[in-house]
Tab-separated table of C-alpha atoms in Angstrom:
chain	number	residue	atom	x	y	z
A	1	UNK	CA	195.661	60.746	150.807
A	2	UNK	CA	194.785	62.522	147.376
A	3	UNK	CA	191.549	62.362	147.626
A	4	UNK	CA	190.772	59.745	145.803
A	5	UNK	CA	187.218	57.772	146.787
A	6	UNK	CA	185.962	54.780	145.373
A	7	UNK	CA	183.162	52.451	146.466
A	8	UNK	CA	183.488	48.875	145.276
A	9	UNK	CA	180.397	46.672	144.770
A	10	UNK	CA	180.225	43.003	143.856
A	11	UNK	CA	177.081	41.178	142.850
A	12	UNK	CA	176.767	37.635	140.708
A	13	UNK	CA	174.345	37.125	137.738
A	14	UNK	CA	173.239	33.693	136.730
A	15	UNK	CA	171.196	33.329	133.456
A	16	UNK	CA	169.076	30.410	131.595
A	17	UNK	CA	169.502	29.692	128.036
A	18	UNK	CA	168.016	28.326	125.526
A	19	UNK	CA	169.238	27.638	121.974
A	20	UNK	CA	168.852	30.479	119.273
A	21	UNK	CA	166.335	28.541	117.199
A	22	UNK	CA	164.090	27.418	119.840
A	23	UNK	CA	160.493	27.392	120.136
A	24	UNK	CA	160.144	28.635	123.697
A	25	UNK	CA	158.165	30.792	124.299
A	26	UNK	CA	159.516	32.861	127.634
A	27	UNK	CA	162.580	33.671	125.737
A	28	UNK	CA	163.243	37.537	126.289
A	29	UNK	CA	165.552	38.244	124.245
A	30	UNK	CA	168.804	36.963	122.522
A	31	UNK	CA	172.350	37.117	123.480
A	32	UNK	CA	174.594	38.011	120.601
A	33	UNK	CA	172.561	35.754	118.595
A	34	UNK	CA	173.959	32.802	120.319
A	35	UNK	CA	171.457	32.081	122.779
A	36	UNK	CA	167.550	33.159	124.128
A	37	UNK	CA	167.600	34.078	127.750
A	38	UNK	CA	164.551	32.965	129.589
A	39	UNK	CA	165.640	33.921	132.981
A	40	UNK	CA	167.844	36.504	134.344
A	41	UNK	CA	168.504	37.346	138.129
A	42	UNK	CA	171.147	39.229	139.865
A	43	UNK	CA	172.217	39.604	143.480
A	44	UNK	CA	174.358	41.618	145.146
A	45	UNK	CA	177.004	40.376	148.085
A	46	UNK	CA	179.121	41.607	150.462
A	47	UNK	CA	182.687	41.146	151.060
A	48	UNK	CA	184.081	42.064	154.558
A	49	UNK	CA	187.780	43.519	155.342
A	50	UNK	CA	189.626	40.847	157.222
A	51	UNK	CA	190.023	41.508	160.732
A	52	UNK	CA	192.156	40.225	163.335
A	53	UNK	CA	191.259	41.598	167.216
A	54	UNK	CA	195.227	40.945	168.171
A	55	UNK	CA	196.110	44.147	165.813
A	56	UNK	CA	194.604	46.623	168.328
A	57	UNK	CA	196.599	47.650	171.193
A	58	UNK	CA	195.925	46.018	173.925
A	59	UNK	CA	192.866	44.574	172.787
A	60	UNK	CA	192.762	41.073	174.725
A	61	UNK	CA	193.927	43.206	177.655
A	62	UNK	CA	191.363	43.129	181.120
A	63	UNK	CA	190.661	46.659	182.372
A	64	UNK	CA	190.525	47.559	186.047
A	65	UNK	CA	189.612	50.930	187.120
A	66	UNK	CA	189.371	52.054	191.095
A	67	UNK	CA	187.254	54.458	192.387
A	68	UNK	CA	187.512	55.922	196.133
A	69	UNK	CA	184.200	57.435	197.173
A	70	UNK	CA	183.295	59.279	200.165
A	71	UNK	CA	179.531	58.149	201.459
A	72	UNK	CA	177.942	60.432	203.823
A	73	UNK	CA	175.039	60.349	205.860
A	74	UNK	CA	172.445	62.894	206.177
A	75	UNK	CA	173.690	64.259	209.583
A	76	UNK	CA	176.739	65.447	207.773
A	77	UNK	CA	178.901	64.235	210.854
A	78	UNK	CA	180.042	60.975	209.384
A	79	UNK	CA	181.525	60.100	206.257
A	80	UNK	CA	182.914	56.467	204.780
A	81	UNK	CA	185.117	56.079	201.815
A	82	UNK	CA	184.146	53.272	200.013
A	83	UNK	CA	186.671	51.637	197.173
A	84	UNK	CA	184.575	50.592	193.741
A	85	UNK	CA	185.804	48.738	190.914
A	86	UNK	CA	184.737	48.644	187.584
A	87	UNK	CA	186.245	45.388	186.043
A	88	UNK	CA	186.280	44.483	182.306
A	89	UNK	CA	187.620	40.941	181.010
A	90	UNK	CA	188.853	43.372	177.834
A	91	UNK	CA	188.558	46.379	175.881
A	92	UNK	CA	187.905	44.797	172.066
A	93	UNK	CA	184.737	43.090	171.760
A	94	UNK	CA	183.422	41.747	168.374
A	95	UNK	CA	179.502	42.339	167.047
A	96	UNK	CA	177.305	40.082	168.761
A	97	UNK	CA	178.932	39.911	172.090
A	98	UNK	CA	178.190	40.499	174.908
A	99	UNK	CA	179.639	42.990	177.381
A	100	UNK	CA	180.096	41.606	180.781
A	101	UNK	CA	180.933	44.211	183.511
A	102	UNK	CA	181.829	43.315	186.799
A	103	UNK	CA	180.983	46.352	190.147
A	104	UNK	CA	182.704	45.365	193.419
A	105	UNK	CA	182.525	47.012	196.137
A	106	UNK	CA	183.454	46.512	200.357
A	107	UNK	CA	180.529	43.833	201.033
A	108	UNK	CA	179.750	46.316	204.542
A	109	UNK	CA	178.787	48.919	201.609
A	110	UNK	CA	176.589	47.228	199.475
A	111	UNK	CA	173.774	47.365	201.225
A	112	UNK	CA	173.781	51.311	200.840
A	113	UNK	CA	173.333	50.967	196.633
A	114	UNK	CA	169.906	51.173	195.656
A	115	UNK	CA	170.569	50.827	192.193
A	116	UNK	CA	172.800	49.914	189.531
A	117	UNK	CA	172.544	51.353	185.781
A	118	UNK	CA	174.037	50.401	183.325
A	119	UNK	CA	174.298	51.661	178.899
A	120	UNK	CA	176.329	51.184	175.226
A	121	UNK	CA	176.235	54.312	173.928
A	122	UNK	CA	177.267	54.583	170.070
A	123	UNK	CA	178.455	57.587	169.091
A	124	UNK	CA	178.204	58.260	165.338
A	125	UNK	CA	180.064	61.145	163.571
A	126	UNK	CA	179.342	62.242	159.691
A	127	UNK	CA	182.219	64.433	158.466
A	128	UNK	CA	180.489	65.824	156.121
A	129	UNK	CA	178.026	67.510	156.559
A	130	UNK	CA	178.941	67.697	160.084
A	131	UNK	CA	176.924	65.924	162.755
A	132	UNK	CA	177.340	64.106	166.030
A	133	UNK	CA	174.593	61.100	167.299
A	134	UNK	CA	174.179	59.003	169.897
A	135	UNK	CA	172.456	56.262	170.691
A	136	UNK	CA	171.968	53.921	173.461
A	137	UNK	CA	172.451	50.051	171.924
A	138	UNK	CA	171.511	48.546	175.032
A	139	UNK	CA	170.463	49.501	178.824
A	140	UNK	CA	170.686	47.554	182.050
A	141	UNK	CA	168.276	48.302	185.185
A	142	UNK	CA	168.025	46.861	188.852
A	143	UNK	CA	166.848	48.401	191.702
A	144	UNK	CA	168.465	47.110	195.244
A	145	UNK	CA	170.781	44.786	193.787
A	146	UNK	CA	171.814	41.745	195.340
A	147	UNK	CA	175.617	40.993	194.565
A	148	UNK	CA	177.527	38.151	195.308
A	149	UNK	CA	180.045	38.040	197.958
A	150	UNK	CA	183.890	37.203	197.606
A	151	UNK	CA	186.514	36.903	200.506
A	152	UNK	CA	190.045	38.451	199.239
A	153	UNK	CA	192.747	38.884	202.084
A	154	UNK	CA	191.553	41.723	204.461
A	155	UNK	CA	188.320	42.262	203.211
A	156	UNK	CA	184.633	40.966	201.647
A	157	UNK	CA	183.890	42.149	198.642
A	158	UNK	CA	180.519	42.053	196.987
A	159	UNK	CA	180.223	41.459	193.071
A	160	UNK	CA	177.627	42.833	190.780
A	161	UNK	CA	177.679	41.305	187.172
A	162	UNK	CA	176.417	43.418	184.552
A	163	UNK	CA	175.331	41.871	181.112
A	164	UNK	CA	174.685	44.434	177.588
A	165	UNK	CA	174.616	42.637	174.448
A	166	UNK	CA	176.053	44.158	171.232
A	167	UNK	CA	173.772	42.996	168.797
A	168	UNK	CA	175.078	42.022	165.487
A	169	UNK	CA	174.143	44.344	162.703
A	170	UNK	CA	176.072	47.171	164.598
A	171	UNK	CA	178.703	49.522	163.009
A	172	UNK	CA	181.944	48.607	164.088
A	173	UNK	CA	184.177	51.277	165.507
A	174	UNK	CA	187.707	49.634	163.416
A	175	UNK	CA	186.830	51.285	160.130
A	176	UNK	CA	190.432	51.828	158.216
A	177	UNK	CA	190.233	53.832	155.306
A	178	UNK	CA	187.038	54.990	155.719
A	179	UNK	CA	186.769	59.488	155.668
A	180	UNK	CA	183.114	59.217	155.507
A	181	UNK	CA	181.931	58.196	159.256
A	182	UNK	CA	183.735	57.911	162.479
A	183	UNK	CA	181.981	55.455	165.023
A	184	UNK	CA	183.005	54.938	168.737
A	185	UNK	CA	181.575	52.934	171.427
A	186	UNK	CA	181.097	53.694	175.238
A	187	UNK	CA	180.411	52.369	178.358
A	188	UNK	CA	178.050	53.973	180.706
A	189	UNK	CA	177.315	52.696	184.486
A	190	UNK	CA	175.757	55.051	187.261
A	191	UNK	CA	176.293	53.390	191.001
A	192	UNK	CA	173.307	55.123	193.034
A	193	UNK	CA	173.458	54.872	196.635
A	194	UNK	CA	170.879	55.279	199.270
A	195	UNK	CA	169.738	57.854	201.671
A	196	UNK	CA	172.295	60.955	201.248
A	197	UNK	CA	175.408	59.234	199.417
A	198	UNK	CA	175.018	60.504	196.121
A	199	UNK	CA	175.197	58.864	192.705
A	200	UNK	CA	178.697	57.671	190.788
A	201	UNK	CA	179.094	57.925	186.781
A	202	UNK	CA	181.510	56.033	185.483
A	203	UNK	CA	182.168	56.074	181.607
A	204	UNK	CA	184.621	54.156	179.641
A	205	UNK	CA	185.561	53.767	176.047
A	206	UNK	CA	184.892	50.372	174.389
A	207	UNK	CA	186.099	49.130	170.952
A	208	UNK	CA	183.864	46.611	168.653
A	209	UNK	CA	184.904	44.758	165.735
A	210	UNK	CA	182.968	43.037	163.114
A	211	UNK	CA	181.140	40.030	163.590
A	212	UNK	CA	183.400	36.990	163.279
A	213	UNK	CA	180.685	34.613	162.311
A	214	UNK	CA	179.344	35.391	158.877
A	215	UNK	CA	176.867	32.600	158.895
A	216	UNK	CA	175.182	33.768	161.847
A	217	UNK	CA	175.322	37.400	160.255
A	218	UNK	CA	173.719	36.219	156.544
A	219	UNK	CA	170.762	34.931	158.891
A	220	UNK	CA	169.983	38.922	159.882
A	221	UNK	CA	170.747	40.728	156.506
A	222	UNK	CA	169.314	40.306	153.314
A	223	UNK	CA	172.524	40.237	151.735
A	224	UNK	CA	174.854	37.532	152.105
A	225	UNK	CA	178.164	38.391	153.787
A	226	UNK	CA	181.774	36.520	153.199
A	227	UNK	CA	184.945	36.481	155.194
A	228	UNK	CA	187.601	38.271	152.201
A	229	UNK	CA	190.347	35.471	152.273
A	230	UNK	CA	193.793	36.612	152.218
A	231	UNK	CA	194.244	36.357	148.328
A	232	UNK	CA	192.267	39.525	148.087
A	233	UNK	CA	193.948	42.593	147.609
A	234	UNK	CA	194.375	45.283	150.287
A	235	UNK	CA	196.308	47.976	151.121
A	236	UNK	CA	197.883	48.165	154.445
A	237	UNK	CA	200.780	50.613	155.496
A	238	UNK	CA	202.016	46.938	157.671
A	239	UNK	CA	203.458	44.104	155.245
A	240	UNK	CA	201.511	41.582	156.817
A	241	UNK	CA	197.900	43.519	156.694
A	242	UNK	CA	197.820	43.794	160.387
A	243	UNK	CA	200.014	44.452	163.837
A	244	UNK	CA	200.600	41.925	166.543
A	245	UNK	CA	200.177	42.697	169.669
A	246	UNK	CA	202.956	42.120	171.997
A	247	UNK	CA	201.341	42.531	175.133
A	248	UNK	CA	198.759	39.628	174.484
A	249	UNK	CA	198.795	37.328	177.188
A	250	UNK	CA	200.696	39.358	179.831
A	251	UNK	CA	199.054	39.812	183.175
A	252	UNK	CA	198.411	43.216	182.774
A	253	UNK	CA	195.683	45.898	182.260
A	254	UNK	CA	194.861	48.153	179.230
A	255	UNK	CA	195.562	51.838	180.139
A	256	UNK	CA	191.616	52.848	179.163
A	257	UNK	CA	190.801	56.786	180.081
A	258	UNK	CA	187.808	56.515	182.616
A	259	UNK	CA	185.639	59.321	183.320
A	260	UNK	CA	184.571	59.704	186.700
A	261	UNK	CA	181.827	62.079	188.156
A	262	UNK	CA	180.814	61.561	191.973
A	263	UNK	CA	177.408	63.424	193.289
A	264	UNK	CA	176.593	64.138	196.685
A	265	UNK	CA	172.847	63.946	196.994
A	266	UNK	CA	172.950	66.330	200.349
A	267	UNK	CA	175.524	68.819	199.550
A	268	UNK	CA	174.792	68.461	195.743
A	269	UNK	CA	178.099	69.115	195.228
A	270	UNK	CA	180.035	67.367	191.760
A	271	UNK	CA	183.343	66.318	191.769
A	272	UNK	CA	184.978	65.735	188.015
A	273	UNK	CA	188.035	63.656	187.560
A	274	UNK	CA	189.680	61.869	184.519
A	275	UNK	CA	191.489	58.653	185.576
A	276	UNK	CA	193.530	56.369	183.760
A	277	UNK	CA	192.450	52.082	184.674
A	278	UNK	CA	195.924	50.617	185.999
């Protein structure tokens, strides 16, 4: 809060000796006349924050979000409104994840999508100097998709699973502390239907947390990576270094903002809305 910046390093240094009045010959040079060193190497590590997924909000939380579209045909004398859902198992993913999505839809309606897209978007800010990018982590393409079909009372739905992998040397978008960089995550899927329906964006924030398997993550990076054990110190406004979630386990949904945009190919007429998943 006073402006105050540090950046914190740690690296380990291992040496080999020899005695002062040796005869070898790849000493370098002497340490306080003590000892030769014939070898000296140093490497640097890294030491992560702890993180625990149950102190955001509603993390472990599933998000459902409805959409009611109206699907017309290219005589502009009928109309249908057809009832999609964009289903999430939760909000808070960790690097290295993968992001399953799941589109349903009235099963008498799915034949009329022609194609399902689907993005991670990571959007990168530098405060200073001041700059906004984006870019897409991972994409997901298929042209007439064939879903899976699921009785519920009244109706058939049809399913659509959608798959995007985080990847694990990713920025995470939990970054306490840090003034430098502010990273979020979204989730992009565009429902295109055939003939004259139209096209339906649906975009959703996402969080992602470090990866929680620093084995797996010393295999990618050059530099080794540890878990910081709770001996370390760290400053945390919370006595306990993190908040527990008290919603964790309830059957209910995390109240995500969607954004919504709905396209009608014929009329080419757009139709904006910002919805909150319940």
């Amino acid at each position: 809060q006073n402006g105050f910046g540090a950046e914190i390093e740690y690296t380990v240094k291992a040496r080999i000796c020899d005695e002062i009045g040796s005869s070898s010959a790849r000493s370098t040079h002497s340490l306080n006349n003590l000892v030769k060193i014939i070898l000296s190497r140093r490497s640097s590590f890294t030491v992560r924050r702890r993180f625990d997924i149950h102190s955001i909000p509603n993390a472990l939380l599933p998000v459902i979000h409805q959409e009611d579209v109206t699907l017309s045909s290219c005589s502009f004398f009928s109309s249908d409104i057809a009832s999609v859902n964009l289903i999430l198992d939760r909000s808070c993913f960790l690097a290295g994840d993968d992001v399953q999505v799941r589109l349903e839809i009235e099963n008498k309606y799915a034949k009329q999508i022609k194609m399902i897209e689907g993005c991670l978007q990571q959007h990168i800010t530098l405060i200073k100097p001041k700059s906004h990018l984006t870019f897409n982590l991972s994409t997901f393409g298929e042209k007439n998709p064939k879903g899976t079909v699921v009785s519920k009372p009244h109706q058939s739905m049809a399913c659509f699973d959608i798959s995007l992998p985080t990847g694990i040397n990713i920025l995470p978008s939990i970054n306490p502390g840090c003034r430098l960089i502010h990273v979020t995550y979204s989730l992009r899927i565009v429902v295109h239907f055939s003939s004259c329906g139209g096209q339906l964006l649906l975009e959703l924030p996402v969080h992602i947390g470090p990866c929680a398997d620093p084995i797996n993550l010393e295999k990618r990076n050059s530099v080794p990576v540890f878990n910081r054990p709770k001996r370390f110190p760290h400053f945390s406004p919370h006595p306990n270094g993190h908040i527990q979630n008290g919603h964790a386990g309830k059957e209910t949904t995390a109240p995500v903002r969607v954004f919504t945009k709905f396209s009608h190919a014929a009329s080419s007429a757009l139709c904006c809305s910002s919805d909150t998943a319940l």
